[in-house]
Short mmCIF file of C-alpha atoms and ligand atoms in Angstrom, two decimals:
data_model
loop_
_atom_site.label_atom_id
_atom_site.label_comp_id
_atom_site.label_asym_id
_atom_site.label_seq_id
_atom_site.Cartn_x
_atom_site.Cartn_y
_atom_site.Cartn_z
CA MET A 1 0.00 0.00 0.00
CA GLY A 2 1.26 3.48 -0.81
CA GLU A 3 2.37 6.00 1.81
CA PHE A 4 -0.51 7.66 3.71
CA ARG A 5 -0.93 11.14 2.24
CA GLY A 6 -3.58 12.49 4.60
CA VAL A 7 -7.15 13.27 3.64
CA ASP A 8 -7.72 16.99 3.11
CA PHE A 9 -10.21 17.61 0.33
CA TYR A 10 -11.34 20.95 1.78
CA ARG A 11 -7.85 22.34 2.60
CA LEU A 12 -8.53 22.08 6.29
CA ASP A 13 -4.79 22.17 6.92
CA ASP A 14 -5.11 25.90 6.18
CA LEU A 15 -7.17 26.17 9.37
CA LEU A 16 -4.56 24.49 11.57
CA SER A 17 -1.73 26.29 13.31
CA GLU A 18 1.86 25.25 12.64
CA GLU A 19 2.01 23.69 16.06
CA GLU A 20 -1.17 21.67 15.49
CA MET A 21 0.22 20.37 12.19
CA MET A 22 3.54 19.56 13.78
CA VAL A 23 1.83 17.51 16.50
CA ARG A 24 -0.32 15.75 13.90
CA ASP A 25 2.65 14.95 11.67
CA THR A 26 4.72 13.65 14.59
CA VAL A 27 1.98 11.22 15.59
CA ARG A 28 1.35 10.35 11.93
CA THR A 29 4.97 9.24 11.62
CA PHE A 30 4.71 7.38 14.92
CA ALA A 31 1.62 5.51 13.67
CA ASP A 32 3.32 4.65 10.36
CA GLU A 33 6.61 3.54 11.87
CA ARG A 34 5.70 2.11 15.27
CA ILE A 35 2.03 1.05 15.31
CA ILE A 36 1.14 -0.16 11.83
CA PRO A 37 4.11 -2.56 11.38
CA ILE A 38 3.26 -4.50 14.56
CA ILE A 39 -0.47 -4.15 15.08
CA ASP A 40 -1.67 -7.10 12.97
CA ARG A 41 0.33 -9.52 15.11
CA HIS A 42 -1.16 -8.06 18.29
CA PHE A 43 -4.63 -8.15 16.79
CA GLU A 44 -4.19 -11.81 15.85
CA GLU A 45 -2.66 -12.77 19.18
CA ALA A 46 -5.06 -10.58 21.19
CA THR A 47 -2.28 -8.80 23.05
CA PHE A 48 -1.67 -5.14 23.78
CA PRO A 49 1.70 -3.80 22.55
CA MET A 50 3.05 -2.79 25.97
CA GLY A 51 6.30 -1.56 24.41
CA LEU A 52 4.44 1.38 22.89
CA ILE A 53 3.53 2.83 26.31
CA PRO A 54 6.90 4.52 27.03
CA GLU A 55 7.15 5.66 23.42
CA MET A 56 3.74 7.33 23.54
CA ALA A 57 4.61 8.85 26.89
CA GLY A 58 7.84 10.19 25.39
CA LEU A 59 5.79 12.00 22.77
CA GLY A 60 3.55 13.49 25.47
CA LEU A 61 0.42 11.66 24.29
CA PHE A 62 -1.10 10.82 27.70
CA GLY A 63 -3.36 13.53 29.11
CA ALA A 64 -1.87 15.67 26.35
CA ASN A 65 -4.37 18.52 26.87
CA LEU A 66 -3.72 18.73 30.63
CA PRO A 67 -1.29 21.26 32.11
CA GLU A 68 2.49 21.00 32.01
CA GLU A 69 2.80 21.52 35.77
CA TYR A 70 1.63 17.90 36.20
CA GLY A 71 4.01 16.53 33.59
CA CYS A 72 1.52 16.75 30.70
CA ALA A 73 2.07 18.29 27.26
CA GLY A 74 -0.42 21.14 27.73
CA MET A 75 -1.49 21.11 24.08
CA ASN A 76 -4.77 22.61 22.92
CA ASP A 77 -7.84 20.49 22.24
CA VAL A 78 -7.51 20.59 18.45
CA ALA A 79 -3.96 19.25 18.65
CA TYR A 80 -5.19 16.63 21.13
CA GLY A 81 -7.91 15.61 18.67
CA LEU A 82 -5.38 15.26 15.87
CA VAL A 83 -3.33 12.99 18.14
CA MET A 84 -6.37 10.76 18.61
CA GLN A 85 -7.03 10.74 14.86
CA GLU A 86 -3.53 9.55 14.02
CA LEU A 87 -3.40 6.97 16.81
CA GLU A 88 -6.68 5.46 15.65
CA ARG A 89 -5.47 5.45 12.06
CA GLY A 90 -2.99 2.98 13.53
CA ASP A 91 -5.58 1.05 15.53
CA SER A 92 -8.57 1.82 17.75
CA ALA A 93 -6.90 -0.15 20.55
CA ILE A 94 -4.01 2.29 20.72
CA ARG A 95 -6.32 5.31 20.73
CA SER A 96 -8.44 3.57 23.37
CA PHE A 97 -5.42 3.11 25.60
CA ALA A 98 -4.54 6.80 25.30
CA SER A 99 -8.19 7.88 25.69
CA VAL A 100 -8.63 5.92 28.89
CA GLN A 101 -5.31 6.96 30.37
CA GLY A 102 -5.87 10.65 29.61
CA ALA A 103 -9.58 11.39 29.40
CA LEU A 104 -10.92 8.81 31.84
CA VAL A 105 -8.17 8.54 34.46
CA MET A 106 -5.98 11.66 34.39
CA TYR A 107 -8.90 14.04 33.72
CA PRO A 108 -10.95 12.92 36.78
CA ILE A 109 -7.88 13.00 39.02
CA TYR A 110 -7.07 16.47 37.69
CA THR A 111 -10.67 17.72 37.97
CA PHE A 112 -11.93 16.02 41.14
CA GLY A 113 -8.75 15.08 43.01
CA THR A 114 -6.82 16.67 45.87
CA GLU A 115 -3.51 18.35 45.19
CA GLU A 116 -1.81 15.34 46.77
CA GLN A 117 -3.64 12.91 44.48
CA LYS A 118 -2.71 15.02 41.46
CA ARG A 119 0.99 15.18 42.43
CA ARG A 120 1.11 11.48 43.14
CA TRP A 121 -0.64 10.18 40.05
CA LEU A 122 -0.60 12.65 37.14
CA PRO A 123 3.16 12.82 36.42
CA ALA A 124 3.45 9.02 36.70
CA LEU A 125 0.47 8.46 34.40
CA ALA A 126 1.77 11.05 31.91
CA ALA A 127 5.15 9.30 31.90
CA GLY A 128 3.51 5.92 31.29
CA GLU A 129 5.08 4.58 34.49
CA LYS A 130 1.57 3.87 35.75
CA VAL A 131 -1.48 2.69 33.80
CA GLY A 132 -5.06 3.55 34.69
CA CYS A 133 -8.55 2.28 33.94
CA PHE A 134 -12.09 3.62 34.40
CA GLY A 135 -14.85 1.47 35.85
CA LEU A 136 -18.39 2.69 35.22
CA THR A 137 -20.17 -0.07 33.24
CA GLU A 138 -21.46 -3.08 35.17
CA PRO A 139 -22.64 -6.52 34.04
CA ASN A 140 -26.29 -5.40 34.46
CA HIS A 141 -25.95 -1.67 33.76
CA GLY A 142 -24.34 -0.26 30.61
CA SER A 143 -26.35 2.50 28.96
CA ASP A 144 -27.97 3.25 32.30
CA PRO A 145 -25.00 3.65 34.66
CA GLY A 146 -27.14 5.60 37.14
CA SER A 147 -28.65 2.25 38.20
CA MET A 148 -25.24 0.84 39.19
CA GLU A 149 -25.13 -1.71 42.01
CA THR A 150 -21.52 -1.26 43.09
CA HIS A 151 -21.53 0.53 46.42
CA ALA A 152 -19.09 1.95 48.91
CA VAL A 153 -19.72 2.17 52.65
CA LYS A 154 -17.67 4.28 55.05
CA ARG A 155 -16.13 2.19 57.83
CA GLY A 156 -13.96 4.21 60.21
CA ASP A 157 -11.29 5.94 58.09
CA CYS A 158 -11.82 3.55 55.17
CA TRP A 159 -14.28 2.86 52.38
CA VAL A 160 -15.45 -0.69 51.72
CA LEU A 161 -16.41 -1.46 48.10
CA ASN A 162 -18.58 -4.31 46.88
CA GLY A 163 -19.78 -5.00 43.34
CA ALA A 164 -18.43 -5.59 39.85
CA LYS A 165 -17.59 -3.60 36.73
CA SER A 166 -17.47 -5.09 33.25
CA TRP A 167 -15.91 -4.37 29.87
CA ILE A 168 -13.19 -2.21 31.38
CA THR A 169 -10.38 -1.16 29.01
CA ASN A 170 -6.88 -1.66 30.51
CA GLY A 171 -8.38 -3.24 33.66
CA THR A 172 -5.96 -6.15 34.04
CA ILE A 173 -2.86 -4.06 33.32
CA ALA A 174 -3.90 -1.02 35.35
CA ASP A 175 -2.07 0.18 38.46
CA VAL A 176 -5.01 2.33 39.45
CA ALA A 177 -8.74 2.14 38.70
CA VAL A 178 -11.09 5.11 38.81
CA VAL A 179 -14.19 3.36 40.14
CA TRP A 180 -17.71 4.78 40.42
CA ALA A 181 -19.84 3.53 43.30
CA LYS A 182 -23.02 4.44 45.13
CA THR A 183 -22.61 5.86 48.64
CA ALA A 184 -24.99 7.32 51.19
CA ASP A 185 -24.24 10.67 49.46
CA GLY A 186 -24.92 9.45 45.92
CA ILE A 187 -22.45 8.30 43.26
CA ARG A 188 -18.78 9.09 44.00
CA GLY A 189 -15.47 8.29 42.31
CA PHE A 190 -12.70 6.32 44.07
CA LEU A 191 -9.11 5.39 43.31
CA VAL A 192 -8.54 1.66 43.77
CA GLU A 193 -4.96 0.49 43.53
CA LYS A 194 -3.81 -2.79 42.03
CA GLY A 195 -3.04 -5.33 44.74
CA THR A 196 -5.66 -4.05 47.17
CA ARG A 197 -7.16 -6.98 49.06
CA GLY A 198 -10.60 -7.87 47.74
CA PHE A 199 -9.92 -6.37 44.29
CA SER A 200 -9.30 -8.45 41.17
CA ALA A 201 -9.33 -7.64 37.45
CA PRO A 202 -9.67 -10.78 35.29
CA GLU A 203 -9.32 -10.29 31.55
CA ILE A 204 -12.27 -10.81 29.19
CA LYS A 205 -11.15 -13.17 26.42
CA HIS A 206 -12.52 -14.19 23.00
CA LYS A 207 -13.26 -10.67 21.73
CA MET A 208 -13.58 -10.34 17.95
CA SER A 209 -13.15 -6.56 18.12
CA LEU A 210 -10.46 -4.38 19.70
CA ARG A 211 -8.38 -7.50 19.97
CA ALA A 212 -5.19 -5.51 20.58
CA SER A 213 -6.76 -3.91 23.67
CA VAL A 214 -6.98 -5.42 27.15
CA THR A 215 -10.61 -5.55 28.37
CA SER A 216 -11.47 -6.76 31.87
CA GLN A 217 -13.88 -7.19 34.69
CA LEU A 218 -13.23 -5.41 37.97
CA VAL A 219 -14.45 -7.32 41.02
CA PHE A 220 -14.75 -5.84 44.52
CA GLU A 221 -15.36 -8.18 47.44
CA ASP A 222 -15.23 -6.31 50.74
CA CYS A 223 -12.46 -4.29 49.17
CA GLU A 224 -11.20 -1.81 51.76
CA ILE A 225 -9.47 1.31 50.52
CA PRO A 226 -8.09 4.27 52.52
CA GLY A 227 -10.42 7.21 53.08
CA GLU A 228 -8.06 9.48 51.15
CA ASN A 229 -8.72 7.45 47.95
CA LEU A 230 -12.09 9.12 47.50
CA LEU A 231 -11.98 11.73 44.72
CA PRO A 232 -13.48 14.49 46.85
CA GLY A 233 -14.73 16.68 44.01
CA THR A 234 -17.03 13.97 42.64
CA GLY A 235 -20.74 14.22 43.35
CA GLY A 236 -23.37 12.32 41.41
CA LEU A 237 -23.47 10.62 38.02
CA LYS A 238 -22.71 13.98 36.46
CA SER A 239 -19.06 13.73 37.52
CA ALA A 240 -18.68 10.43 35.65
CA LEU A 241 -20.49 11.87 32.62
CA MET A 242 -18.07 14.82 32.57
CA CYS A 243 -15.24 12.32 32.10
CA LEU A 244 -17.14 10.61 29.29
CA ASN A 245 -17.42 13.95 27.48
CA GLN A 246 -13.62 14.14 27.33
CA ALA A 247 -13.30 10.63 25.93
CA ARG A 248 -16.19 11.06 23.48
CA TYR A 249 -14.47 14.18 22.16
CA GLY A 250 -11.34 12.13 21.42
CA ILE A 251 -13.39 9.39 19.76
CA ALA A 252 -15.07 11.90 17.43
CA TRP A 253 -11.59 12.63 16.05
CA GLY A 254 -10.21 9.12 16.42
CA ALA A 255 -12.90 7.43 14.34
CA LEU A 256 -11.93 9.68 11.43
CA GLY A 257 -8.43 8.22 11.58
CA ALA A 258 -9.81 4.69 11.18
CA ALA A 259 -12.02 5.91 8.32
CA MET A 260 -9.04 7.58 6.62
CA ALA A 261 -7.04 4.35 6.79
CA CYS A 262 -9.91 2.45 5.14
CA TYR A 263 -10.46 5.12 2.49
CA HIS A 264 -6.76 5.21 1.68
CA SER A 265 -6.69 1.42 1.31
CA ALA A 266 -9.76 1.47 -0.89
CA VAL A 267 -8.37 4.15 -3.24
CA ASP A 268 -5.06 2.32 -3.60
CA TYR A 269 -6.61 -1.07 -4.06
CA THR A 270 -9.29 -0.10 -6.56
CA GLY A 271 -6.71 1.74 -8.64
CA ALA A 272 -4.45 -1.31 -8.79
CA ARG A 273 -6.94 -4.16 -9.05
CA HIS A 274 -8.11 -5.01 -12.58
CA GLN A 275 -11.30 -6.86 -13.56
CA PHE A 276 -12.91 -6.90 -17.01
CA ASP A 277 -9.63 -5.41 -18.34
CA ARG A 278 -10.00 -2.22 -16.35
CA PRO A 279 -9.02 -0.99 -12.90
CA ILE A 280 -12.07 -1.55 -10.72
CA ALA A 281 -11.82 2.18 -9.82
CA ALA A 282 -13.19 2.81 -13.34
CA PHE A 283 -16.60 1.38 -12.45
CA GLN A 284 -19.33 3.80 -11.44
CA LEU A 285 -20.49 1.72 -8.49
CA VAL A 286 -16.95 1.65 -7.12
CA GLN A 287 -16.55 5.40 -7.54
CA GLU A 288 -19.85 5.97 -5.75
CA LYS A 289 -18.46 4.20 -2.68
CA LEU A 290 -15.20 6.19 -2.79
CA VAL A 291 -17.18 9.43 -3.10
CA TYR A 292 -19.31 8.48 -0.09
CA MET A 293 -16.15 7.88 1.94
CA LEU A 294 -14.42 11.12 1.03
CA THR A 295 -17.57 13.20 1.47
CA GLU A 296 -18.40 11.76 4.88
CA ILE A 297 -14.80 11.98 6.10
CA THR A 298 -14.69 15.63 5.01
CA LYS A 299 -17.98 16.42 6.79
CA GLY A 300 -16.69 14.57 9.87
CA GLN A 301 -13.46 16.60 9.80
CA LEU A 302 -15.42 19.85 9.73
CA LEU A 303 -17.50 18.67 12.67
CA ALA A 304 -14.45 17.59 14.68
CA LEU A 305 -12.44 20.71 13.94
CA HIS A 306 -15.20 23.10 14.93
CA LEU A 307 -15.94 20.99 18.00
CA GLY A 308 -12.30 21.37 18.95
CA ARG A 309 -12.36 25.13 18.43
CA LEU A 310 -15.46 25.35 20.64
CA LYS A 311 -13.74 23.25 23.29
CA ASP A 312 -10.63 25.38 23.17
CA ALA A 313 -12.83 28.47 23.56
CA GLY A 314 -14.64 26.92 26.55
CA LYS A 315 -17.97 27.04 24.67
CA LEU A 316 -18.56 23.33 24.10
CA ARG A 317 -21.91 21.78 25.14
CA PHE A 318 -21.91 18.06 25.82
CA VAL A 319 -24.72 17.46 23.35
CA GLN A 320 -22.46 18.80 20.58
CA THR A 321 -19.88 16.19 21.53
CA SER A 322 -22.59 13.51 21.42
CA MET A 323 -23.54 14.55 17.88
CA ALA A 324 -19.93 14.34 16.71
CA LYS A 325 -19.28 10.97 18.41
CA MET A 326 -22.51 9.59 16.97
CA ASN A 327 -21.90 10.85 13.43
CA ASN A 328 -18.19 10.27 13.08
CA VAL A 329 -18.18 6.72 14.40
CA SER A 330 -21.18 5.84 12.28
CA ILE A 331 -19.62 7.12 9.05
CA ALA A 332 -16.30 5.51 9.95
CA LEU A 333 -17.98 2.13 10.34
CA GLU A 334 -19.89 2.57 7.08
CA THR A 335 -16.66 3.61 5.36
CA ALA A 336 -14.92 0.52 6.70
CA ARG A 337 -17.76 -1.72 5.52
CA LYS A 338 -17.75 -0.21 2.03
CA ALA A 339 -13.96 -0.42 1.82
CA ARG A 340 -14.08 -4.04 2.90
CA GLN A 341 -16.45 -4.81 0.04
CA LEU A 342 -14.27 -2.98 -2.46
CA LEU A 343 -11.31 -5.15 -1.50
CA GLY A 344 -13.29 -8.28 -2.36
CA ALA A 345 -11.91 -11.44 -0.79
CA ASN A 346 -8.76 -9.54 0.20
CA GLY A 347 -11.04 -7.37 2.31
CA ILE A 348 -11.34 -10.10 4.91
CA SER A 349 -7.58 -10.57 5.23
CA LEU A 350 -5.33 -8.93 7.79
CA GLU A 351 -2.95 -8.31 4.89
CA PHE A 352 -4.98 -5.10 4.61
CA PRO A 353 -6.01 -2.91 7.56
CA VAL A 354 -9.68 -2.63 6.58
CA VAL A 355 -11.26 -5.63 8.29
CA ARG A 356 -9.31 -4.92 11.49
CA HIS A 357 -10.68 -1.36 11.57
CA MET A 358 -14.16 -2.60 10.69
CA CYS A 359 -14.18 -5.06 13.59
CA ASN A 360 -12.74 -2.47 15.98
CA LEU A 361 -15.37 0.11 15.05
CA GLU A 362 -18.10 -2.29 16.18
CA SER A 363 -16.81 -1.63 19.71
CA VAL A 364 -16.31 2.07 19.15
CA ILE A 365 -19.93 2.49 18.04
CA THR A 366 -21.02 0.75 21.28
CA TYR A 367 -18.71 2.11 23.96
CA GLU A 368 -18.74 5.62 25.38
CA GLY A 369 -22.50 5.65 24.78
CA THR A 370 -24.02 3.58 21.98
CA HIS A 371 -25.01 5.23 18.72
CA ASP A 372 -28.65 5.07 19.80
CA ILE A 373 -27.99 6.58 23.23
CA HIS A 374 -26.26 9.55 21.56
CA THR A 375 -29.21 9.81 19.18
CA LEU A 376 -31.48 10.12 22.22
CA ILE A 377 -29.18 12.68 23.87
CA VAL A 378 -29.43 14.86 20.75
CA GLY A 379 -33.15 14.10 20.52
CA GLU A 380 -33.66 15.38 24.04
CA ALA A 381 -31.74 18.55 23.20
CA ILE A 382 -34.07 19.19 20.24
CA THR A 383 -37.38 18.36 21.90
CA GLY A 384 -36.74 18.87 25.59
CA ILE A 385 -38.18 15.39 26.11
CA PRO A 386 -35.92 12.59 27.38
CA ALA A 387 -36.83 9.39 25.52
CA PHE A 388 -34.55 7.02 27.44
CA CYS A 389 -37.41 5.28 29.23
P1 TGC B 401 -29.45 12.32 33.62
O1 TGC B 401 -30.50 12.49 34.67
O2 TGC B 401 -29.79 12.68 32.22
O3 TGC B 401 -28.15 13.16 34.04
C1 TGC B 401 -27.65 13.21 35.36
C2 TGC B 401 -27.00 14.58 35.52
O4 TGC B 401 -25.88 14.65 34.65
C3 TGC B 401 -26.08 15.73 33.69
N1 TGC B 401 -25.56 15.21 32.41
C4 TGC B 401 -24.34 15.50 32.00
N2 TGC B 401 -23.39 16.30 32.51
C5 TGC B 401 -22.23 16.37 31.85
N3 TGC B 401 -22.00 15.70 30.69
C6 TGC B 401 -22.92 14.89 30.15
N4 TGC B 401 -22.66 14.22 29.01
C7 TGC B 401 -24.16 14.76 30.80
N5 TGC B 401 -25.29 14.06 30.57
C8 TGC B 401 -26.15 14.35 31.55
C9 TGC B 401 -27.57 15.98 33.68
O5 TGC B 401 -27.83 17.30 33.26
C10 TGC B 401 -27.90 15.74 35.13
O6 TGC B 401 -27.45 16.88 35.85
P2 TGC B 401 -28.21 17.36 37.19
O7 TGC B 401 -27.50 18.63 37.56
O8 TGC B 401 -29.63 17.55 36.78
O9 TGC B 401 -28.03 16.25 38.18
O10 TGC B 401 -28.89 10.84 33.74
P3 TGC B 401 -29.54 9.47 33.30
O11 TGC B 401 -29.31 8.52 34.43
O12 TGC B 401 -30.93 9.68 32.80
O13 TGC B 401 -28.59 8.99 32.08
C11 TGC B 401 -28.53 9.71 30.92
C12 TGC B 401 -27.63 9.04 29.85
C13 TGC B 401 -28.32 7.82 29.27
C14 TGC B 401 -27.46 10.03 28.75
C15 TGC B 401 -26.24 8.67 30.36
O14 TGC B 401 -26.28 7.93 31.50
C16 TGC B 401 -25.32 8.06 29.34
O15 TGC B 401 -24.60 8.80 28.70
N6 TGC B 401 -25.29 6.70 29.13
C17 TGC B 401 -24.26 6.05 28.31
C18 TGC B 401 -23.25 5.39 29.21
C19 TGC B 401 -21.86 5.48 28.69
O16 TGC B 401 -21.52 6.26 27.82
N7 TGC B 401 -20.96 4.71 29.28
C20 TGC B 401 -19.57 4.78 28.92
C21 TGC B 401 -18.72 3.98 29.89
S1 TGC B 401 -16.99 4.34 29.73
C22 TGC B 401 -16.53 3.64 28.28
O17 TGC B 401 -17.29 3.15 27.51
C23 TGC B 401 -15.09 3.70 27.99
S2 TGC B 401 -14.61 3.09 26.47
C24 TGC B 401 -12.99 3.44 26.64
C25 TGC B 401 -12.14 3.31 25.49
O18 TGC B 401 -11.96 4.31 24.72
O19 TGC B 401 -11.55 2.23 25.34
P1 FAD B 402 -26.94 -2.01 26.80
O1 FAD B 402 -26.95 -0.81 27.62
O2 FAD B 402 -27.42 -3.30 27.37
O3 FAD B 402 -27.52 -1.76 25.39
C1 FAD B 402 -27.85 -2.81 24.48
C2 FAD B 402 -28.65 -2.21 23.32
O4 FAD B 402 -29.83 -1.59 23.83
C3 FAD B 402 -27.85 -1.11 22.59
O5 FAD B 402 -28.14 -1.19 21.23
C4 FAD B 402 -28.43 0.18 23.17
O6 FAD B 402 -28.33 1.28 22.28
C5 FAD B 402 -29.89 -0.24 23.40
N1 FAD B 402 -30.49 0.59 24.43
C6 FAD B 402 -30.21 0.64 25.76
N2 FAD B 402 -30.98 1.54 26.38
C7 FAD B 402 -31.76 2.10 25.43
C8 FAD B 402 -32.75 3.12 25.43
N3 FAD B 402 -33.08 3.78 26.54
N4 FAD B 402 -33.36 3.41 24.26
C9 FAD B 402 -33.01 2.79 23.11
N5 FAD B 402 -32.09 1.82 23.03
C10 FAD B 402 -31.46 1.49 24.19
N6 FAD B 402 -17.14 0.79 30.10
C11 FAD B 402 -16.45 1.39 31.10
O7 FAD B 402 -17.02 1.81 32.11
N7 FAD B 402 -15.09 1.54 31.02
C12 FAD B 402 -14.38 1.09 29.96
O8 FAD B 402 -13.15 1.26 29.92
C13 FAD B 402 -15.07 0.44 28.90
N8 FAD B 402 -14.38 -0.08 27.86
C14 FAD B 402 -15.05 -0.82 26.91
C15 FAD B 402 -14.32 -1.50 25.92
C16 FAD B 402 -14.99 -2.28 24.99
C17 FAD B 402 -14.20 -3.05 23.97
C18 FAD B 402 -16.40 -2.36 25.00
C19 FAD B 402 -17.13 -3.17 23.96
C20 FAD B 402 -17.13 -1.71 25.97
C21 FAD B 402 -16.46 -0.96 26.95
N9 FAD B 402 -17.16 -0.33 28.00
C22 FAD B 402 -16.48 0.30 29.01
C23 FAD B 402 -18.60 -0.55 28.15
C24 FAD B 402 -19.45 0.34 27.24
O9 FAD B 402 -19.46 1.66 27.67
C25 FAD B 402 -20.86 -0.26 27.20
O10 FAD B 402 -20.77 -1.46 26.46
C26 FAD B 402 -21.89 0.68 26.60
O11 FAD B 402 -22.11 1.80 27.42
C27 FAD B 402 -23.23 -0.02 26.33
O12 FAD B 402 -23.64 -0.75 27.43
P2 FAD B 402 -24.06 -2.30 27.28
O13 FAD B 402 -22.99 -2.99 26.53
O14 FAD B 402 -24.41 -2.79 28.63
O15 FAD B 402 -25.34 -2.29 26.36
#
């Protein structure tokens, strides 16, 4: 396959600063040189490429939009989005790792933690010396996390946690879990450290999607944690949802990266593959699919870029993030499916990146709020009527 040239039909590079382009190009090279050559093996073997963690940390990719005083890169939200795009062009598992570490672990510690918690955890997480995970979903409560059963009871100076979380990215390899539990004061966030008695994190096997990502259960059986492990700024489900907004923002950009990889493959392949004595790119039905891909990627880029500018200006509403997550993942999955068809039988082979992205996007369209849940979030914003139940 030819070198990735970027997708920029509307000259959106003209709207990026030099620094934003430099960040994007650095991560683009990283994806080309470090992720793409090894990711098929990890996808096949269902392992996470642990060796990439220090390399990503070295590039400042964890919690990249958080302040430098805690060891983070302090980049703006547009640059952060471009990082997510390029990582996911490599593989959704790598973007997921960075999303969880930054948006779902570092962000809540930064936003809801004490100064001591921030000093202890943020520089180590930014440096990749520690790995984090985020436990909200439970076996019986996914789209409706407000009904969670996991609870925490104060006993003396400690909190005692009981319950279980499911489908948790990075769970088994995490040094610290941000865990959401019901208390007498409503839902609160807690830091649970690996090795704590009564806490285990078995891996979920046999996934056919996001195979290069570690996904786990978190189990709490009379798990006693120190009182100071409460994130004191948390209060209610809203705190957890604020973290999701950060991750959903990254996914809105990331999904475009996966779509770009599929589009790029499809253009290359259809130009080279001949049937009926012509390149298959010469057929109208093939061109129609390529036009769909480029048009939807371009619309998704405009959505993501303006979302980023709103976020940088402090004007972003969470429903706008929901719209972008919903749209961009949906068009990325449709792009992957069309690209897979255009590659014919080769489309099901890991010799090409398309089927890997297509399988991964089946998770991406489900996690961080399913496509339908985001539809209902936007629907409520239009009508003022929540249609969740
Ligand atoms: P509801 O009553 O609507 O809301 C409770 C309070 O929260 C406020 N709120 C938000 N605030 C900030 N950001 C948001 N996105 C918010 N959405 C709602 C709301 O205004 C209210 O505030 P207040 O002041 O009135 O108390 O809550 P609900 O229980 O009815 O639920 C609503 C619903 C369905 C939208 C929500 O629960 C939801 O988003 N469900 C989807 C669950 C989800 O996305 N889970 C993701 C788990 S993490 C994950 O998937 C990681 S994947 C990681 C990887 O990249 O690998
Ligand atoms: P359900 O909530 O059971 O939904 C099933 C179906 O019903 C969906 O189609 C949904 O749209 C539909 N549905 C549900 N409610 C409604 C409604 N009111 N109206 C219309 N339709 C509805 N969670 C974490 O906390 N941390 C993580 O790190 C994490 N990582 C993940 C990694 C992977 C690979 C995957 C697949 C999931 C991960 N999740 C994580 C869980 C993810 O957030 C949930 O899967 C997601 O929120 C959906 O919940 P559910 O799977 O229980 O589906």
